[in-house]
Every structure is written in structure tokens, then in C-alpha cells.
mmCIF file of C-alpha atoms and ligand atoms in Angstrom:
data_model
loop_
_atom_site.group_PDB
_atom_site.id
_atom_site.type_symbol
_atom_site.label_atom_id
_atom_site.label_comp_id
_atom_site.label_asym_id
_atom_site.label_seq_id
_atom_site.Cartn_x
_atom_site.Cartn_y
_atom_site.Cartn_z
ATOM 1 C CA MET A 1 0.000 0.000 0.000
ATOM 2 C CA SER A 2 1.292 3.497 -0.825
ATOM 3 C CA GLU A 3 1.955 5.933 2.021
ATOM 4 C CA ASP A 4 -1.043 8.005 0.857
ATOM 5 C CA GLY A 5 -3.233 4.909 0.882
ATOM 6 C CA LEU A 6 -2.009 3.993 4.336
ATOM 7 C CA ALA A 7 -2.729 7.514 5.617
ATOM 8 C CA ALA A 8 -6.265 7.284 4.216
ATOM 9 C CA ALA A 9 -6.746 3.937 5.973
ATOM 10 C CA VAL A 10 -5.535 5.367 9.314
ATOM 11 C CA ALA A 11 -7.923 8.320 8.938
ATOM 12 C CA ASP A 12 -10.786 5.930 8.061
ATOM 13 C CA LEU A 13 -10.038 3.889 11.182
ATOM 14 C CA SER A 14 -9.999 7.035 13.341
ATOM 15 C CA ARG A 15 -13.406 8.123 12.045
ATOM 16 C CA LEU A 16 -14.794 4.607 12.546
ATOM 17 C CA ALA A 17 -13.618 4.592 16.178
ATOM 18 C CA HIS A 18 -15.197 8.030 16.681
ATOM 19 C CA ALA A 19 -18.471 6.867 15.130
ATOM 20 C CA ARG A 20 -18.522 3.873 17.482
ATOM 21 C CA GLY A 21 -18.012 6.168 20.496
ATOM 22 C CA TRP A 22 -14.558 4.780 21.260
ATOM 23 C CA ALA A 23 -12.543 7.940 20.461
ATOM 24 C CA LEU A 24 -14.814 10.933 20.952
ATOM 25 C CA GLY A 25 -13.630 14.480 20.420
ATOM 26 C CA THR A 26 -9.855 14.620 20.135
ATOM 27 C CA SER A 27 -9.306 11.505 22.267
ATOM 28 C CA GLY A 28 -7.392 8.425 21.157
ATOM 29 C CA ASN A 29 -4.862 8.089 18.374
ATOM 30 C CA PHE A 30 -4.106 5.728 15.513
ATOM 31 C CA SER A 31 -0.942 4.883 13.640
ATOM 32 C CA ALA A 32 0.525 2.662 10.932
ATOM 33 C CA VAL A 33 4.080 1.789 9.915
ATOM 34 C CA ALA A 34 4.946 3.260 6.504
ATOM 35 C CA GLY A 35 8.591 2.106 6.535
ATOM 36 C CA ARG A 36 10.833 0.038 8.798
ATOM 37 C CA ASP A 37 14.405 1.013 7.950
ATOM 38 C CA PRO A 38 14.431 3.755 8.929
ATOM 39 C CA LEU A 39 11.147 3.627 10.819
ATOM 40 C CA ARG A 40 8.382 5.898 9.490
ATOM 41 C CA LEU A 41 5.203 5.896 11.562
ATOM 42 C CA LEU A 42 2.087 7.654 10.261
ATOM 43 C CA ILE A 43 0.093 8.905 13.261
ATOM 44 C CA THR A 44 -2.892 11.102 13.984
ATOM 45 C CA PRO A 45 -1.700 14.500 15.249
ATOM 46 C CA SER A 46 -2.218 16.056 18.635
ATOM 47 C CA GLY A 47 -5.612 17.706 19.028
ATOM 48 C CA ALA A 48 -7.165 16.176 15.908
ATOM 49 C CA ASP A 49 -10.909 15.539 16.089
ATOM 50 C CA LYS A 50 -11.222 11.827 15.364
ATOM 51 C CA GLY A 51 -14.595 12.335 13.752
ATOM 52 C CA THR A 52 -13.230 14.566 11.006
ATOM 53 C CA VAL A 53 -9.521 13.722 10.732
ATOM 54 C CA ALA A 54 -8.313 13.349 7.141
ATOM 55 C CA ALA A 55 -5.313 11.628 5.598
ATOM 56 C CA ALA A 56 -3.620 14.976 4.971
ATOM 57 C CA ASP A 57 -3.775 15.790 8.710
ATOM 58 C CA LEU A 58 -1.527 12.887 9.671
ATOM 59 C CA VAL A 59 2.132 13.339 10.570
ATOM 60 C CA VAL A 60 5.069 10.993 10.089
ATOM 61 C CA ILE A 61 7.496 10.413 12.948
ATOM 62 C CA ASP A 62 10.775 8.512 13.123
ATOM 63 C CA GLY A 63 11.827 5.902 15.664
ATOM 64 C CA GLN A 64 12.713 8.612 18.186
ATOM 65 C CA GLY A 65 9.351 10.350 17.849
ATOM 66 C CA ALA A 66 10.672 13.296 15.818
ATOM 67 C CA ARG A 67 8.382 14.611 13.082
ATOM 68 C CA VAL A 68 9.743 13.930 9.607
ATOM 69 C CA ALA A 69 6.661 14.867 7.548
ATOM 70 C CA GLY A 70 3.441 16.830 8.067
ATOM 71 C CA SER A 71 2.822 20.187 9.701
ATOM 72 C CA ALA A 72 0.960 19.323 12.928
ATOM 73 C CA ARG A 73 2.394 18.286 16.281
ATOM 74 C CA PRO A 74 2.645 14.515 16.854
ATOM 75 C CA SER A 75 0.434 13.100 19.595
ATOM 76 C CA ALA A 76 1.766 13.166 23.156
ATOM 77 C CA GLU A 77 1.260 9.402 23.184
ATOM 78 C CA SER A 78 3.479 8.774 20.149
ATOM 79 C CA ALA A 79 6.044 7.190 22.476
ATOM 80 C CA VAL A 80 3.534 4.463 23.409
ATOM 81 C CA HIS A 81 2.843 3.711 19.742
ATOM 82 C CA LEU A 82 6.583 3.449 19.086
ATOM 83 C CA ALA A 83 7.030 1.124 22.078
ATOM 84 C CA VAL A 84 4.274 -1.167 20.753
ATOM 85 C CA VAL A 85 5.710 -1.140 17.216
ATOM 86 C CA GLU A 86 9.173 -2.027 18.516
ATOM 87 C CA ALA A 87 8.197 -4.601 21.144
ATOM 88 C CA ARG A 88 5.533 -6.364 19.068
ATOM 89 C CA GLY A 89 6.612 -5.718 15.493
ATOM 90 C CA ALA A 90 3.158 -4.210 14.968
ATOM 91 C CA GLY A 91 2.232 -2.618 11.654
ATOM 92 C CA ALA A 92 -0.664 -0.588 13.081
ATOM 93 C CA VAL A 93 -1.661 0.589 16.563
ATOM 94 C CA CYS A 94 -5.076 1.685 17.892
ATOM 95 C CA HIS A 95 -5.658 3.692 21.063
ATOM 96 C CA THR A 96 -9.194 4.454 22.259
ATOM 97 C CA HIS A 97 -10.784 6.220 25.230
ATOM 98 C CA SER A 98 -13.954 4.155 25.274
ATOM 99 C CA VAL A 99 -16.395 4.124 28.186
ATOM 100 C CA TRP A 100 -15.814 0.444 28.978
ATOM 101 C CA SER A 101 -12.026 0.534 28.787
ATOM 102 C CA THR A 102 -12.039 3.621 31.027
ATOM 103 C CA LEU A 103 -14.336 1.996 33.609
ATOM 104 C CA LEU A 104 -12.765 -1.478 33.590
ATOM 105 C CA SER A 105 -9.188 -0.189 33.749
ATOM 106 C CA GLU A 106 -10.068 1.256 37.151
ATOM 107 C CA VAL A 107 -11.923 -1.867 38.332
ATOM 108 C CA ALA A 108 -8.982 -4.121 37.312
ATOM 109 C CA ALA A 109 -6.135 -1.852 38.408
ATOM 110 C CA GLY A 110 -5.828 -3.486 41.826
ATOM 111 C CA ASP A 111 -5.243 -6.880 40.178
ATOM 112 C CA GLY A 112 -2.757 -5.466 37.680
ATOM 113 C CA GLY A 113 -4.910 -6.538 34.759
ATOM 114 C CA LEU A 114 -8.257 -7.699 33.481
ATOM 115 C CA ALA A 115 -9.000 -11.375 32.746
ATOM 116 C CA ILE A 116 -11.440 -12.111 29.912
ATOM 117 C CA GLU A 117 -12.312 -15.746 29.321
ATOM 118 C CA GLY A 118 -15.049 -18.055 28.130
ATOM 119 C CA TYR A 119 -16.417 -15.886 25.308
ATOM 120 C CA GLU A 120 -16.744 -16.999 21.695
ATOM 121 C CA MET A 121 -15.631 -13.542 20.507
ATOM 122 C CA LEU A 122 -12.135 -14.239 21.892
ATOM 123 C CA LYS A 123 -11.569 -16.281 18.726
ATOM 124 C CA GLY A 124 -11.311 -12.991 16.836
ATOM 125 C CA LEU A 125 -7.895 -12.476 18.452
ATOM 126 C CA ASP A 126 -4.809 -13.773 16.669
ATOM 127 C CA GLY A 127 -3.798 -17.304 17.614
ATOM 128 C CA VAL A 128 -6.949 -17.950 19.655
ATOM 129 C CA ASP A 129 -8.995 -20.933 18.492
ATOM 130 C CA SER A 130 -11.224 -21.638 21.485
ATOM 131 C CA HIS A 131 -13.627 -19.710 23.649
ATOM 132 C CA GLU A 132 -11.774 -21.249 26.593
ATOM 133 C CA HIS A 133 -8.832 -18.903 25.960
ATOM 134 C CA ALA A 134 -8.006 -16.626 28.892
ATOM 135 C CA GLU A 135 -6.987 -13.169 27.709
ATOM 136 C CA TRP A 136 -5.127 -11.009 30.212
ATOM 137 C CA LEU A 137 -5.118 -7.267 29.549
ATOM 138 C CA PRO A 138 -2.467 -5.686 31.774
ATOM 139 C CA VAL A 139 -3.298 -2.319 33.372
ATOM 140 C CA ILE A 140 -0.639 0.379 33.716
ATOM 141 C CA ASP A 141 -0.937 3.707 35.514
ATOM 142 C CA ASN A 142 -1.778 6.859 33.628
ATOM 143 C CA THR A 143 0.790 9.626 33.192
ATOM 144 C CA GLN A 144 1.230 12.876 31.283
ATOM 145 C CA ASP A 145 4.838 11.952 30.450
ATOM 146 C CA TRP A 146 4.674 9.052 27.995
ATOM 147 C CA ALA A 147 8.142 9.730 26.642
ATOM 148 C CA GLY A 148 9.461 9.178 30.165
ATOM 149 C CA ALA A 149 7.202 6.159 30.701
ATOM 150 C CA SER A 150 7.922 4.379 27.411
ATOM 151 C CA ARG A 151 10.395 2.039 29.138
ATOM 152 C CA THR A 152 7.599 0.972 31.504
ATOM 153 C CA VAL A 153 5.382 0.215 28.504
ATOM 154 C CA THR A 154 8.139 -1.825 26.842
ATOM 155 C CA GLU A 155 8.785 -3.824 30.033
ATOM 156 C CA MET A 156 5.050 -4.503 30.448
ATOM 157 C CA LEU A 157 4.800 -5.728 26.826
ATOM 158 C CA ARG A 158 7.794 -8.044 27.350
ATOM 159 C CA ALA A 159 6.301 -9.375 30.593
ATOM 160 C CA HIS A 160 3.037 -10.250 28.790
ATOM 161 C CA PRO A 161 4.112 -11.540 25.371
ATOM 162 C CA ARG A 162 0.724 -13.124 24.609
ATOM 163 C CA ALA A 163 -1.425 -10.066 25.401
ATOM 164 C CA HIS A 164 -3.323 -8.595 22.443
ATOM 165 C CA GLY A 165 -3.742 -5.239 24.179
ATOM 166 C CA PHE A 166 -3.415 -3.361 27.439
ATOM 167 C CA LEU A 167 -5.320 -0.803 29.484
ATOM 168 C CA ILE A 168 -4.230 2.509 30.956
ATOM 169 C CA ARG A 169 -5.931 3.263 34.246
ATOM 170 C CA ARG A 170 -8.968 5.571 33.918
ATOM 171 C CA HIS A 171 -7.767 6.345 30.402
ATOM 172 C CA GLY A 172 -8.293 3.704 27.723
ATOM 173 C CA LEU A 173 -7.181 0.775 25.580
ATOM 174 C CA TYR A 174 -4.236 0.032 23.312
ATOM 175 C CA THR A 175 -4.257 -2.783 20.774
ATOM 176 C CA TRP A 176 -2.388 -3.480 17.538
ATOM 177 C CA GLY A 177 -1.970 -5.780 14.557
ATOM 178 C CA ALA A 178 0.274 -6.655 11.644
ATOM 179 C CA GLY A 179 -1.567 -4.080 9.522
ATOM 180 C CA ILE A 180 -4.561 -1.738 9.618
ATOM 181 C CA ALA A 181 -7.223 -4.408 8.990
ATOM 182 C CA HIS A 182 -5.681 -6.679 11.594
ATOM 183 C CA ALA A 183 -5.456 -3.895 14.211
ATOM 184 C CA ARG A 184 -9.032 -2.859 13.477
ATOM 185 C CA ARG A 185 -10.205 -6.454 14.024
ATOM 186 C CA HIS A 186 -8.456 -6.590 17.391
ATOM 187 C CA LEU A 187 -9.950 -3.220 18.335
ATOM 188 C CA GLU A 188 -13.482 -4.316 17.437
ATOM 189 C CA VAL A 189 -13.101 -7.642 19.270
ATOM 190 C CA LEU A 190 -11.582 -6.140 22.426
ATOM 191 C CA GLU A 191 -14.072 -3.269 22.609
ATOM 192 C CA PHE A 192 -16.896 -5.823 22.245
ATOM 193 C CA LEU A 193 -15.434 -8.004 25.006
ATOM 194 C CA LEU A 194 -14.842 -5.035 27.325
ATOM 195 C CA GLU A 195 -18.461 -3.986 26.934
ATOM 196 C CA VAL A 196 -19.668 -7.540 27.596
ATOM 197 C CA VAL A 197 -17.488 -7.880 30.708
ATOM 198 C CA GLY A 198 -18.488 -4.419 31.910
ATOM 199 C CA ARG A 199 -22.193 -5.010 31.417
ATOM 200 C CA ALA A 200 -21.965 -8.459 33.054
ATOM 201 C CA ARG A 201 -20.290 -6.932 36.110
ATOM 202 C CA SER A 202 -22.921 -4.204 36.253
ATOM 203 C CA GLY A 203 -25.633 -6.811 36.833
ATOM 204 C CA PRO A 204 -28.647 -8.013 34.853
ATOM 205 C CA THR A 205 -29.654 -5.644 32.087
ATOM 206 C CA ALA A 206 -33.016 -7.213 31.231
HETATM 207 ZN ZN1 ZN B 301 -5.033 8.478 25.376
#
């Protein structure tokens, strides 16, 4: 896929996440790897409304988070995207501030993570072929200094090599995939599961 095509796909994914209520206003950010050597990461810029962001709004950063193309400021959470790309070899990264990830990250913080098991939808995650799979989404503390905390993110990813995502306390969800379509599938599956777990814990809804 050309870099322009990839930028259009990242913008499409951002608008989809906004439409689903997972990245309202300027919250969340989305990225895709446009080149590996040297690294070029297309990412939604700081302050971009995810409901209207366009391909031309995206910026390109290098492996150190410096802007190499585009006119806007890269997201403050670019360092987390870079950590995921490096630790997991991801080709695309999704970050949402959904209601259920925000609520459950607080509920699960005391345990260090959220266990999700026994649901058919788990089979939408890479390498999972049974509803009996137990997915563990680690929870890390929130911060306003992600550049300083990127080592913590990398260590958490190494400590949980089978995790398909992680939560930031009272903040949101990160997930990723080999490419845009793959990352989008993981986002849809995990957001579905978080809502199911959250609603189940809230009691009967009938
Ligand atoms: Zn965020």
C-alpha cells in the first residue's frame, strides 16, 4: 500500500472509532508503519478531532518520535505507539478512550490486569482458536509523560508476550496488529469483550 493509501486507511479507522463512540472528540490516536528502515510511523496529530480527521492531517514520525513529515504536532502518546511497534513488530496501533475501557481499567487496576475468558468472541484475536482462551489485559498507571514512561510500557509488553492489548488506568485501551485491517479487528473484538465484561459486572440488564 502506498503511504497516501495507508494515511487514508488510518484516517478511516480514526473516524470509525469516533463513530462507534470509542474515540470521541480529540481523544485516542491511531498509527501505521509506513517504513521500517528507517522507521516511518504515520500517526494522527495532537488535538485532531477523530470524527473529522483526514489523511492529509496525519504526521510521520521517526523511531525517536521526531516529526519527519506533516505540519501538525505529533500526539503526546506517540512514544507508546513506538514502544508497541518495537516490542511487538506491529504494523498498526489503535488507542481508544472508550467508556468500557475507562471503567474497567479502574476496576482491574488493583489486580494489575483484566481477565477475559469463556467468550466466543475471543476467537477474533490472533492465535486464539477456542472460547476457553483466557486473555489477560495488563493495566498500567496513567501519566502525562509518555516519553518518560515508554520504558515501563516496553517492560510490560515483554512481561506479557501473549497479550493482544493493554489498558491505561482511567484512560483507555491500546491494541495493535500486523496491519490496519488486523489492528481494526483486534480493536473491534476487544471493545466488544470489554463492553460484555463491563455489562456483566454491572448486573442483569433485562
Ligand atoms: Zn489516550
